[in-house]
Coordinates of C-alpha atoms in Angstrom, one line a residue:
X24 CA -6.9 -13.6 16.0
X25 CA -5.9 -10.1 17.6
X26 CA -2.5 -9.1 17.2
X27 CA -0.3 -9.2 20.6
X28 CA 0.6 -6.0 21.5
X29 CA 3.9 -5.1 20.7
X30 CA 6.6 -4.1 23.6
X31 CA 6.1 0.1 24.2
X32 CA 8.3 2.6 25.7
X33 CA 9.1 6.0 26.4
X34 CA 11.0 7.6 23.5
X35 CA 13.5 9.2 25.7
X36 CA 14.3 5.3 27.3
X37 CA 15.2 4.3 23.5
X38 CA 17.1 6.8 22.7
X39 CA 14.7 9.0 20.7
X40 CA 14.5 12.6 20.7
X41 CA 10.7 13.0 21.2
X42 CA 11.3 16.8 19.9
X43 CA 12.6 15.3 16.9
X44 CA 9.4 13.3 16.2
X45 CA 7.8 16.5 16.8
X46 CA 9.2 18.5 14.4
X47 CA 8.8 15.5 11.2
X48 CA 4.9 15.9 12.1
X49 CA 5.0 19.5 12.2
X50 CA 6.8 19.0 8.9
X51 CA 3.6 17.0 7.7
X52 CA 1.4 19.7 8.0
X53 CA 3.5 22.2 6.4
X54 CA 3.5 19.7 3.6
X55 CA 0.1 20.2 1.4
X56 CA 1.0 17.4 -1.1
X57 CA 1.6 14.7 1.6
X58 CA -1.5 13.6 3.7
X59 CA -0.3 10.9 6.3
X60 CA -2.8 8.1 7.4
X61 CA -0.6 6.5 10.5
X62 CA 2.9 6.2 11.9
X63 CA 4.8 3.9 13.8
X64 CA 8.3 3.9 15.2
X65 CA 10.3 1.3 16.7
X66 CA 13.8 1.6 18.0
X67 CA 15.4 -1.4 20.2
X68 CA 12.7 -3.4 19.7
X69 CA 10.0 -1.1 21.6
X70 CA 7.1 0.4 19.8
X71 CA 8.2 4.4 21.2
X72 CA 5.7 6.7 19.1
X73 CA 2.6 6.0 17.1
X74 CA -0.5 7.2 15.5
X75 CA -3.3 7.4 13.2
X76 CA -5.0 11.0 11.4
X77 CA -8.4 10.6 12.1
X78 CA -10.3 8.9 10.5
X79 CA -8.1 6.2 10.3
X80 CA -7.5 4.3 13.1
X81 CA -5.3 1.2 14.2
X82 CA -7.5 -1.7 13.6
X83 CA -8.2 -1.0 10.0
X84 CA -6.5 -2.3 7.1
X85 CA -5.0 -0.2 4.9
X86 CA -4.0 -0.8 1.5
X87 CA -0.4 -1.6 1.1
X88 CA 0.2 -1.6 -3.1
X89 CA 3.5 -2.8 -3.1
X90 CA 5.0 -3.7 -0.2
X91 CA 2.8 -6.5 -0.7
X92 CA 5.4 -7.5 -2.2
X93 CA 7.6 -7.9 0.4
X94 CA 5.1 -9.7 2.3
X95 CA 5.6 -12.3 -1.2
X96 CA 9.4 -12.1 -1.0
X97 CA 9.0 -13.1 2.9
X98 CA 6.6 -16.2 1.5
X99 CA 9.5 -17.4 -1.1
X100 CA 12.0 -17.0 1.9
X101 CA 10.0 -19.7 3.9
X102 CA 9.6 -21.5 1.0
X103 CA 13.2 -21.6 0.3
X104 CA 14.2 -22.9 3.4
X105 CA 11.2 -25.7 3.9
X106 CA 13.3 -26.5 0.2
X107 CA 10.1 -26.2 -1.9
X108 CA 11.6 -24.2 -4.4
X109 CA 15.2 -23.1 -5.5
X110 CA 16.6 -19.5 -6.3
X111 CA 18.5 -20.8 -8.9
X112 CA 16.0 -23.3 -10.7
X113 CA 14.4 -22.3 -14.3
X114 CA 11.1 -20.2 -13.6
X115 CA 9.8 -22.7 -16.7
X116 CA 10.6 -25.6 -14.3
X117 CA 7.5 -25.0 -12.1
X118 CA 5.3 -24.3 -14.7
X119 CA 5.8 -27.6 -17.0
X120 CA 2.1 -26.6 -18.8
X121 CA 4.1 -24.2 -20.9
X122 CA 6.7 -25.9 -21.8
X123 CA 5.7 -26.0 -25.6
X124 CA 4.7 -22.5 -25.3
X125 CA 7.7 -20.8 -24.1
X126 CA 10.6 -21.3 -26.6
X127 CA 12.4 -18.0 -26.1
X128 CA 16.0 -18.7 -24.6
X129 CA 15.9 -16.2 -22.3
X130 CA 12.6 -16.5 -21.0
X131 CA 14.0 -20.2 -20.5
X132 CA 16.8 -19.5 -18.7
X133 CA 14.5 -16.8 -16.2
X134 CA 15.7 -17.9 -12.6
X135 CA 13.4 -17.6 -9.3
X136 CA 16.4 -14.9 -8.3
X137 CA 15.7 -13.2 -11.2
X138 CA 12.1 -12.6 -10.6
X139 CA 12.8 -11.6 -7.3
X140 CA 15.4 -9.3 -8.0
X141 CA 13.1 -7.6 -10.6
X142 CA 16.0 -8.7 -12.9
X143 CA 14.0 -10.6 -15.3
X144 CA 15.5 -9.4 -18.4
X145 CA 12.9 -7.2 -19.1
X146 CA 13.7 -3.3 -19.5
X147 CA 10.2 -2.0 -18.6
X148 CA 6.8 -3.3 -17.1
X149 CA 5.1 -5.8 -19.1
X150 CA 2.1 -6.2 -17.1
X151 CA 0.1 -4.8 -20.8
X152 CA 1.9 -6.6 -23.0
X153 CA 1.4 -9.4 -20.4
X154 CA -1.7 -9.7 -20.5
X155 CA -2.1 -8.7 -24.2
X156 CA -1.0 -12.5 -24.4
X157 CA -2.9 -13.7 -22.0
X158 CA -5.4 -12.4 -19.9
X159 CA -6.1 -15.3 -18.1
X160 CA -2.9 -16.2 -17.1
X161 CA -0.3 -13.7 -16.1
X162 CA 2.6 -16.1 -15.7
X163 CA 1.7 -17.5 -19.4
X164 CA 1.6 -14.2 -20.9
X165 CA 4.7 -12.8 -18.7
X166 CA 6.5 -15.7 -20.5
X167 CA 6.0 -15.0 -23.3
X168 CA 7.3 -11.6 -23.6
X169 CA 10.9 -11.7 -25.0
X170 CA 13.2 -10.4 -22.5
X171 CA 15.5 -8.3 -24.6
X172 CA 18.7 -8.5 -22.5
X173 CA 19.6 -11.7 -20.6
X174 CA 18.4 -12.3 -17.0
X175 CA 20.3 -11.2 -14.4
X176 CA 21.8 -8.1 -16.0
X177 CA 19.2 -5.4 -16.1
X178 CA 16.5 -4.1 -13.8
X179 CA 13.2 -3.6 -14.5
X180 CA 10.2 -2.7 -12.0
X181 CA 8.1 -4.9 -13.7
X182 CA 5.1 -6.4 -11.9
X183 CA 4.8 -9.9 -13.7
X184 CA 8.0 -10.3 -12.3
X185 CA 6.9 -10.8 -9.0
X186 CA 3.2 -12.0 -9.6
X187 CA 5.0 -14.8 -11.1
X188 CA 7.0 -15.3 -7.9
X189 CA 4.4 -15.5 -6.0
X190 CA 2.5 -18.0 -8.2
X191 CA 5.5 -20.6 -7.7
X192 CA 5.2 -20.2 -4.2
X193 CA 1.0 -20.9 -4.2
X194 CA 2.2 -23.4 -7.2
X195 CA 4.9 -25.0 -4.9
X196 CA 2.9 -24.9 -1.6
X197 CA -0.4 -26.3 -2.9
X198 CA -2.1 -23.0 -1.0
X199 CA -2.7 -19.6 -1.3
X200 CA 0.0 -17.2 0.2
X201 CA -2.3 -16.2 3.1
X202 CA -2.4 -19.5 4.4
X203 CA 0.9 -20.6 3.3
X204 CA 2.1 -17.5 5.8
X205 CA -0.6 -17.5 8.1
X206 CA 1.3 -20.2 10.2
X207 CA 4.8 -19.4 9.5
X208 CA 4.6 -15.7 10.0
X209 CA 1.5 -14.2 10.3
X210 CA 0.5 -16.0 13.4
X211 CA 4.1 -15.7 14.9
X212 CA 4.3 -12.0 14.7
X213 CA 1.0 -11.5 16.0
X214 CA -0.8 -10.4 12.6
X215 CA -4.5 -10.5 12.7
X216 CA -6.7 -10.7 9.7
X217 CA -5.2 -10.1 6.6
X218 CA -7.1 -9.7 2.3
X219 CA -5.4 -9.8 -0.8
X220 CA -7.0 -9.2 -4.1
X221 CA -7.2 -12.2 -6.3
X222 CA -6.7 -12.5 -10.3
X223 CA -9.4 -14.1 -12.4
X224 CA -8.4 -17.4 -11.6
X225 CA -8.4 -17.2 -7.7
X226 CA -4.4 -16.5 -7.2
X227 CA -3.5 -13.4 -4.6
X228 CA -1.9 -11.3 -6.6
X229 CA 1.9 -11.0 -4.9
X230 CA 2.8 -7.9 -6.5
X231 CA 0.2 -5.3 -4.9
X232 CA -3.2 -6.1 -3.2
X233 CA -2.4 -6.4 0.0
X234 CA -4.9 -5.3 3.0
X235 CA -3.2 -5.2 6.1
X236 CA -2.7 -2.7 9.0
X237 CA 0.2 -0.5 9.8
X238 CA 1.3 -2.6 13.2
X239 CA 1.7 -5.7 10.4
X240 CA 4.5 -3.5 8.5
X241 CA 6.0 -2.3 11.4
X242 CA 6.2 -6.2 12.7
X243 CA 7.6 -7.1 9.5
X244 CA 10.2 -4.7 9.2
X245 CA 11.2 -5.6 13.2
X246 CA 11.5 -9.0 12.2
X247 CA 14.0 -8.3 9.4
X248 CA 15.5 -5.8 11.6
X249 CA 16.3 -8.7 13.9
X250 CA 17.9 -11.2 11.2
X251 CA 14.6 -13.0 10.8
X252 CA 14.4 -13.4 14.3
X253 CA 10.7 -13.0 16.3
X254 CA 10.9 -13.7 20.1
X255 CA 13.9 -15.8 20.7
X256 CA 12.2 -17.6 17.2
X257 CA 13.8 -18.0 13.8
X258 CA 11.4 -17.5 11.3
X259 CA 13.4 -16.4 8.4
X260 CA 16.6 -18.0 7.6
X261 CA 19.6 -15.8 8.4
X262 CA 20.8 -15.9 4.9
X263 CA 17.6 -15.1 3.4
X264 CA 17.6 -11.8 5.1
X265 CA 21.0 -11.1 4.2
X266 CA 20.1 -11.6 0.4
X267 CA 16.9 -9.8 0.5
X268 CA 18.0 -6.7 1.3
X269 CA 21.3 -6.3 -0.4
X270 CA 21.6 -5.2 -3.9
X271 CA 21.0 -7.9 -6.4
X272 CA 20.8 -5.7 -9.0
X273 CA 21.8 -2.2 -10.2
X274 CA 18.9 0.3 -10.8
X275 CA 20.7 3.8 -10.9
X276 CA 20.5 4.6 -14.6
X277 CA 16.8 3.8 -14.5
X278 CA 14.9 5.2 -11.5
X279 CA 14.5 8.6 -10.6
X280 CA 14.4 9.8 -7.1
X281 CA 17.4 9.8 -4.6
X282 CA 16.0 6.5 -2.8
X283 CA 15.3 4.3 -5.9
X284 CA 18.5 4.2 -7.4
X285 CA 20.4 2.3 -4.5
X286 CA 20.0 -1.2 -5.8
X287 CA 16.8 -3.8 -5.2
X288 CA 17.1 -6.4 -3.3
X289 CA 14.4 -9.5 -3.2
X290 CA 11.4 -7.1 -2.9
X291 CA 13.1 -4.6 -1.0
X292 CA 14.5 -1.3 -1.8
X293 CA 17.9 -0.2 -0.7
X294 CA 17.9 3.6 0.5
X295 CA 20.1 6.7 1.4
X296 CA 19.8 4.6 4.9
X297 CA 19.1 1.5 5.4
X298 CA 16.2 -0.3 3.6
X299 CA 12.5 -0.6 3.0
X300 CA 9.8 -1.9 1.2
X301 CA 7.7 0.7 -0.3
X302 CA 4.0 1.2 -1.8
X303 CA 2.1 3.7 -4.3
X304 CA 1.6 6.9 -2.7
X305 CA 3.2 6.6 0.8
X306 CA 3.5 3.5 2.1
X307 CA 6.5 2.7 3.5
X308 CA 8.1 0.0 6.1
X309 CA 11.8 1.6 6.3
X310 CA 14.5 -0.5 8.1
X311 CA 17.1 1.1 10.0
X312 CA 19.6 -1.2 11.0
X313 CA 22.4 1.5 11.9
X314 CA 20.0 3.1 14.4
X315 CA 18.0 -0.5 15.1
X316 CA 14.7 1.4 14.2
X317 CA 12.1 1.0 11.9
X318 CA 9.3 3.0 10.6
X319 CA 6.0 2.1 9.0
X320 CA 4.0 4.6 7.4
X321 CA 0.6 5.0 5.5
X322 CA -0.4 7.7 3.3
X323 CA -2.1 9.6 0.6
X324 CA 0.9 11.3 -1.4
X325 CA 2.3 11.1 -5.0
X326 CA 5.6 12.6 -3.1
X327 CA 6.9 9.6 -2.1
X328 CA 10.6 10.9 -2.4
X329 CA 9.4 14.5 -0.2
X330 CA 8.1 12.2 2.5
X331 CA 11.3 10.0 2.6
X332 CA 13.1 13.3 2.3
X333 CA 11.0 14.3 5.5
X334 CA 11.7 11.5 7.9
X335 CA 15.5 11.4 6.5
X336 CA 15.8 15.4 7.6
X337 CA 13.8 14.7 11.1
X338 CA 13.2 11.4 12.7
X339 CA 17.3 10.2 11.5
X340 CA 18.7 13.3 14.4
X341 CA 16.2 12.2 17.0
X342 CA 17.7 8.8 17.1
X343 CA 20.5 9.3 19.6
X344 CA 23.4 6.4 21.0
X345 CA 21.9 6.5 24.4
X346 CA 19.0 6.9 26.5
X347 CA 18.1 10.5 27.0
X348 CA 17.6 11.7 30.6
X349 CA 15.4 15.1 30.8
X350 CA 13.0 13.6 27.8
X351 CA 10.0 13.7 29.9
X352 CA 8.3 16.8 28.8
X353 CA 9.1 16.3 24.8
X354 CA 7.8 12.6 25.7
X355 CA 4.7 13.8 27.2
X356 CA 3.8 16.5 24.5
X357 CA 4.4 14.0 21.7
X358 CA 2.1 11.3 23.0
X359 CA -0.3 14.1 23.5
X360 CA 0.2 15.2 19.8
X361 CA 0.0 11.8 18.9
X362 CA -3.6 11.1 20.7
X363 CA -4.8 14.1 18.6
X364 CA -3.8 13.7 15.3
X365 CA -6.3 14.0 12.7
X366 CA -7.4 15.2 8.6
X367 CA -8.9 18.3 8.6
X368 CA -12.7 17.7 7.1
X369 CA -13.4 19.3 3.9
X370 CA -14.8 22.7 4.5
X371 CA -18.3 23.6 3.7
X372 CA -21.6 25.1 5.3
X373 CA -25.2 23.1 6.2
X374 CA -27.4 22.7 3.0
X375 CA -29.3 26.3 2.7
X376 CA -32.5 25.3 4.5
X377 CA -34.8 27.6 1.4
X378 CA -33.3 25.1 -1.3
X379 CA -33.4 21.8 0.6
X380 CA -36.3 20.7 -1.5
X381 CA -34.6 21.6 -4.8
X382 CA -31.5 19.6 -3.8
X383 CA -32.9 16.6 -3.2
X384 CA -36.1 16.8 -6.2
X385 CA -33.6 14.3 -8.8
X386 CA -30.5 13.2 -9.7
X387 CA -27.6 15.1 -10.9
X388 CA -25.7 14.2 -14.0
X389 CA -22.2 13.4 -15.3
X390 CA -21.2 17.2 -15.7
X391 CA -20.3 17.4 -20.0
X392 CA -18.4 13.9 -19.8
X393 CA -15.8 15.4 -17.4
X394 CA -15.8 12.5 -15.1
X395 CA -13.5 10.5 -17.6
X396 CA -12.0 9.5 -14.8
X397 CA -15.0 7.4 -13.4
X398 CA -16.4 6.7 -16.8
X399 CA -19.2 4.4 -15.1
X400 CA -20.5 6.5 -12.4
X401 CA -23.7 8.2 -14.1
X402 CA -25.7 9.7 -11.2
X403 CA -25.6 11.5 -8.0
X404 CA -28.8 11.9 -5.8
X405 CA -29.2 13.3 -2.1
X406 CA -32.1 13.0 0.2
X407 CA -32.4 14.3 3.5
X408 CA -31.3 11.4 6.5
X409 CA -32.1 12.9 9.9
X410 CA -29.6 15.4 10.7
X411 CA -27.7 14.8 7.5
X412 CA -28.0 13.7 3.9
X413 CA -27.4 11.1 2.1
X414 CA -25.5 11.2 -0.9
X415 CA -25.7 8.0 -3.4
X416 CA -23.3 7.3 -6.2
X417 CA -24.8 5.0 -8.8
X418 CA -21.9 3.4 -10.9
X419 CA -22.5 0.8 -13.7
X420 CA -26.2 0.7 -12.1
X421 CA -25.0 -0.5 -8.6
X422 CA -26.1 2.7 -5.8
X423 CA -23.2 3.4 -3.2
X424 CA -24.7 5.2 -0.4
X425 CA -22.6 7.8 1.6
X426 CA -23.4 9.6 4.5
X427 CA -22.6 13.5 4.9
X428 CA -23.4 14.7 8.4
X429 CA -22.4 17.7 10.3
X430 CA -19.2 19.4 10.8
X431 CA -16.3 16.8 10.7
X432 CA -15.9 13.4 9.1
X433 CA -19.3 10.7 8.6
X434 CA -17.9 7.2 9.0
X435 CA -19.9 4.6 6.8
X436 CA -18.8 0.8 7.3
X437 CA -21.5 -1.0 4.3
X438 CA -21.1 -1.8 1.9
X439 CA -17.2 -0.1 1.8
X440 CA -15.7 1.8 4.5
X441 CA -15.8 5.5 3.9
X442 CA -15.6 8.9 5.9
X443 CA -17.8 11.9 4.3
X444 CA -17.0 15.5 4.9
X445 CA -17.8 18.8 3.5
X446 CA -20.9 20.8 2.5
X447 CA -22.4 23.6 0.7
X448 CA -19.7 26.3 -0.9
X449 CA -22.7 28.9 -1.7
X450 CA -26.5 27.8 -2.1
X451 CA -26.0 26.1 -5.4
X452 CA -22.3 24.2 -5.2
X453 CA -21.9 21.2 -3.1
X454 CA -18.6 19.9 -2.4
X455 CA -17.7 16.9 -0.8
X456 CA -15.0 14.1 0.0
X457 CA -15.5 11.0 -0.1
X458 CA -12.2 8.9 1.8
X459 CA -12.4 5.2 0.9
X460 CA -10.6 4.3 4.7
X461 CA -8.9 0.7 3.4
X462 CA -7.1 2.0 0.7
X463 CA -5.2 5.8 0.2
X464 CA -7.5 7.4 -2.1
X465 CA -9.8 10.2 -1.9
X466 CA -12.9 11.1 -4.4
X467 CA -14.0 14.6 -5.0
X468 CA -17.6 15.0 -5.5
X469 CA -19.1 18.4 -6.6
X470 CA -22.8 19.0 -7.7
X471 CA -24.4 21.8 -9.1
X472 CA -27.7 22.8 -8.7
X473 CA -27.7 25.3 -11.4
X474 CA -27.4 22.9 -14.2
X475 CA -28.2 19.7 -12.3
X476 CA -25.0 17.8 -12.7
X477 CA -22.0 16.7 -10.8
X478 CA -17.7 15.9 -11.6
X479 CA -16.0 13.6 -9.5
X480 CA -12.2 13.3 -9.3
X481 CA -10.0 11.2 -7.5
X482 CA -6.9 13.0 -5.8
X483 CA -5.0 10.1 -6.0
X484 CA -5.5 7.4 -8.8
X485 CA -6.1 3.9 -7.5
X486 CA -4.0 1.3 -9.3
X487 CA -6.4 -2.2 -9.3
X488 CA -8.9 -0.1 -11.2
X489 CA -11.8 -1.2 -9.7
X490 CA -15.7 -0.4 -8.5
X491 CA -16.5 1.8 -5.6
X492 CA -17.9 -0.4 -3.9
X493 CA -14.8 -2.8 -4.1
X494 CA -12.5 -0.1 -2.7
X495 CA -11.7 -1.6 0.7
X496 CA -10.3 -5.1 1.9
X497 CA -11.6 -8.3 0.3
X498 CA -14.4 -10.0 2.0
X499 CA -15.2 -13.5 2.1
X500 CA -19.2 -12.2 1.5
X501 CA -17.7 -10.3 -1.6

């Protein structure tokens, strides 16, 4: 289904300094280790500014990593209150299988809170040691890993943790999470077609995963903004809300950066203001409930903390007690700004027309086993494709072809989604960058024609570990 649009305003009608939204995207491009993907702001309900760096755009999913996991919390919430499962029952309880296996007494006295408070007893991840244990079943091996202090008492970001709430809710439910929400929140807030990545034995994985698009955080945040609370609708219980993003546990003496050491709530983050739920590199849904805002971001960034740090220095001023009167020319050049936005293509020249032969007579080669980083991507090849080229990856002997047109970005949709830029440095060095457009992460691709061979690096590195051509949203043809 397509998502109903949500209510839009003027900034200056909210409340919102347009100038101020101005200056945080100004403050974007002075910031080379941040690349933004989109932005949305809502303040009293109305969407007032958004926006998308071509060549994303608004339809596409983008992957979320973790705020998946609020997505999961939501899921236990609704599950809570339709009384299929208990904060305070045994974890153990809903998994009666390992029963015999489990004999640790504080992996036995685990509540649902506590692996959705991150509190699981647990001092660090054990998503290795995890599935060390078992690696078909996370919950099993999860389980089995000794907590060494008692529930409830220390905080750990610790990914089995939530994987395992999720797999009470699917266990509880008798569904996946996508169709246990697809009714009881996904329709409701107007949230079109969502993926998740699946675990070996067919169980979304709760934790990270998630494929959805910007205007799905940014409805998620506005219904927690408003108590759980979607057109006149409860969704969410009040008191889940309430719980979820409040401090369950302490985190301070174990997270650096000024906006993870507030507390954790059930999958959410407390901040410097308000609260969010946060993803690897950049994206964020940040609640505002002082100001009655939200913000949803995606992004390509390992600064998570220097982004927060940006929209905490420009888009907090902007939001003023009143409606602003004058705001028509700041309104106008932001939406203006906004319309334009867009990732400057990697730089680079059209192929040198005297060695257009050489460069595409064979492949080109891992460059000295410097592409440890892709260990299974062996070859590189490029043949001329009208006004372009075409440049194929061939990893683990599957061929992923790219195209790499003019000036600007190349949008492929099969068999991944990608946008190509770049070109020729000098006559025998091609550069090129390759943007995977349903997940944050960029690959590098460089060839030499000297020496035949090529390195390829990602810019960020993507988390699920997986193939090229698997770097986009599930699909039910997949």
């Amino acid at each position: 289904m397509s998502a109903r649009p949500l209510p839009s305003s003027t900034p200056a009608a909210q409340g919102v300094d347009a100038s101020g939204v101005l200056a945080f995207l100004d403050a974007l491009d002075a910031a080379p280790a941040i690349e933004p993907h989109s932005l949305m702001i809502l303040r009293h309900g109305s969407l007032v500014a958004s926006g998308w760096w071509a060549p994303y755009t608004p339809e596409r999913p983008h992957l979320l990593y973790s705020i998946s996991k609020s997505f999961t919390a939501t899921a236990a919430g609704l599950a809570a209150a339709e009384g299929l499962i208990r904060l305070d029952d045994p974890v153990i309880s809903y998994f009666p299988e390992f029963e015999a296996d489990i004999t640790d007494p504080r992996s036995r006295a685990m509540l649902v809170r506590h692996v959705a408070s991150m509190a699981s007893g647990h001092d660090s991840d054990t998503i290795f040691e995890a599935r060390k244990r078992d690696s078909e079943d996370l919950v099993r091996g999860f389980l089995q890993v000794p907590p060494p202090r008692d529930p409830g008492t220390v905080f750990a970001y610790n990914q089995p943790a939530t994987f395992t709430l999720s797999a009470i809710v699917q266990r509880a439910s008798g569904v996946s999470l996508t169709e246990y929400l697809r009714p009881r929140l996904l329709d409701p807030l107007g949230i079109g077609d969502v993926a998740w990545l699946k675990d070996r034995s067919g169980r979304e994985l709760g934790f990270s995963g998630l494929h959805a698009t910007t205007d799905a955080v940014a409805r998620l945040g506005r219904l927690y903004l408003q108590g759980g609370v979607w057109e006149g609708e409860r969704l969410l219980p009040e008191w889940w809300v309430t719980e979820a993003t409040r401090a369950q546990i302490s985190n301070s003496e174990v997270m650096p950066g000024d906006d993870w050491q507030r507390g954790y709530g059930f999958k959410f983050w407390m901040s410097r203001h308000g609260y969010r739920g946060d993803g690897a590199f950049g994206q964020f849904c940040v609640v505002l409930p002082e100001h009655d805002a939200v913000i949803a971001t995606t992004a390509d960034t390992w600064d998570m903390q220097g982004l927060l740090n940006l929209v905490w220095e420009h888009l907090l001023p902007a939001f003023r007690q009143a409606p602003l009167t004058g705001g028509e020319e700041a309104d106008a050049a932001l939406a203006e700004r906004l319309a334009g936005l867009a990732l400057s293509p990697a730089s680079g020249e059209p192929a040198p027309a005297e060695r257009a032969r050489s460069w595409s007579a064979e492949a080109f080669t891992p460059d000295g086993g410097r592409c440890e980083q892709l260990p299974k991507l062996t070859a590189v090849d490029l043949a001329p494709d009208g006004d372009g080229w075409t440049l194929t990856l061939t990893e683990d002997g599957h061929r992923l072809p790219l195209r790499l047109g003019g000036a600007g970005w190349t949008v492929t949709e099969d068999p991944v989604p990608t946008a190509v830029s770049g070109g020729w440095t000098d006559p025998d060095t091609l550069v090129v960058d390759v943007a995977f457009l349903e997940t944050p992460h960029h690959l590098a691709v460089t060839c030499s024609l000297k020496d035949r061979t090529f390195t390829a690096r990602w810019r960020t590195d993507p988390l699920h570990g997986l193939p090229l051509r698997a770097m986009g949203a599930p699909r039910a043809s997949a």
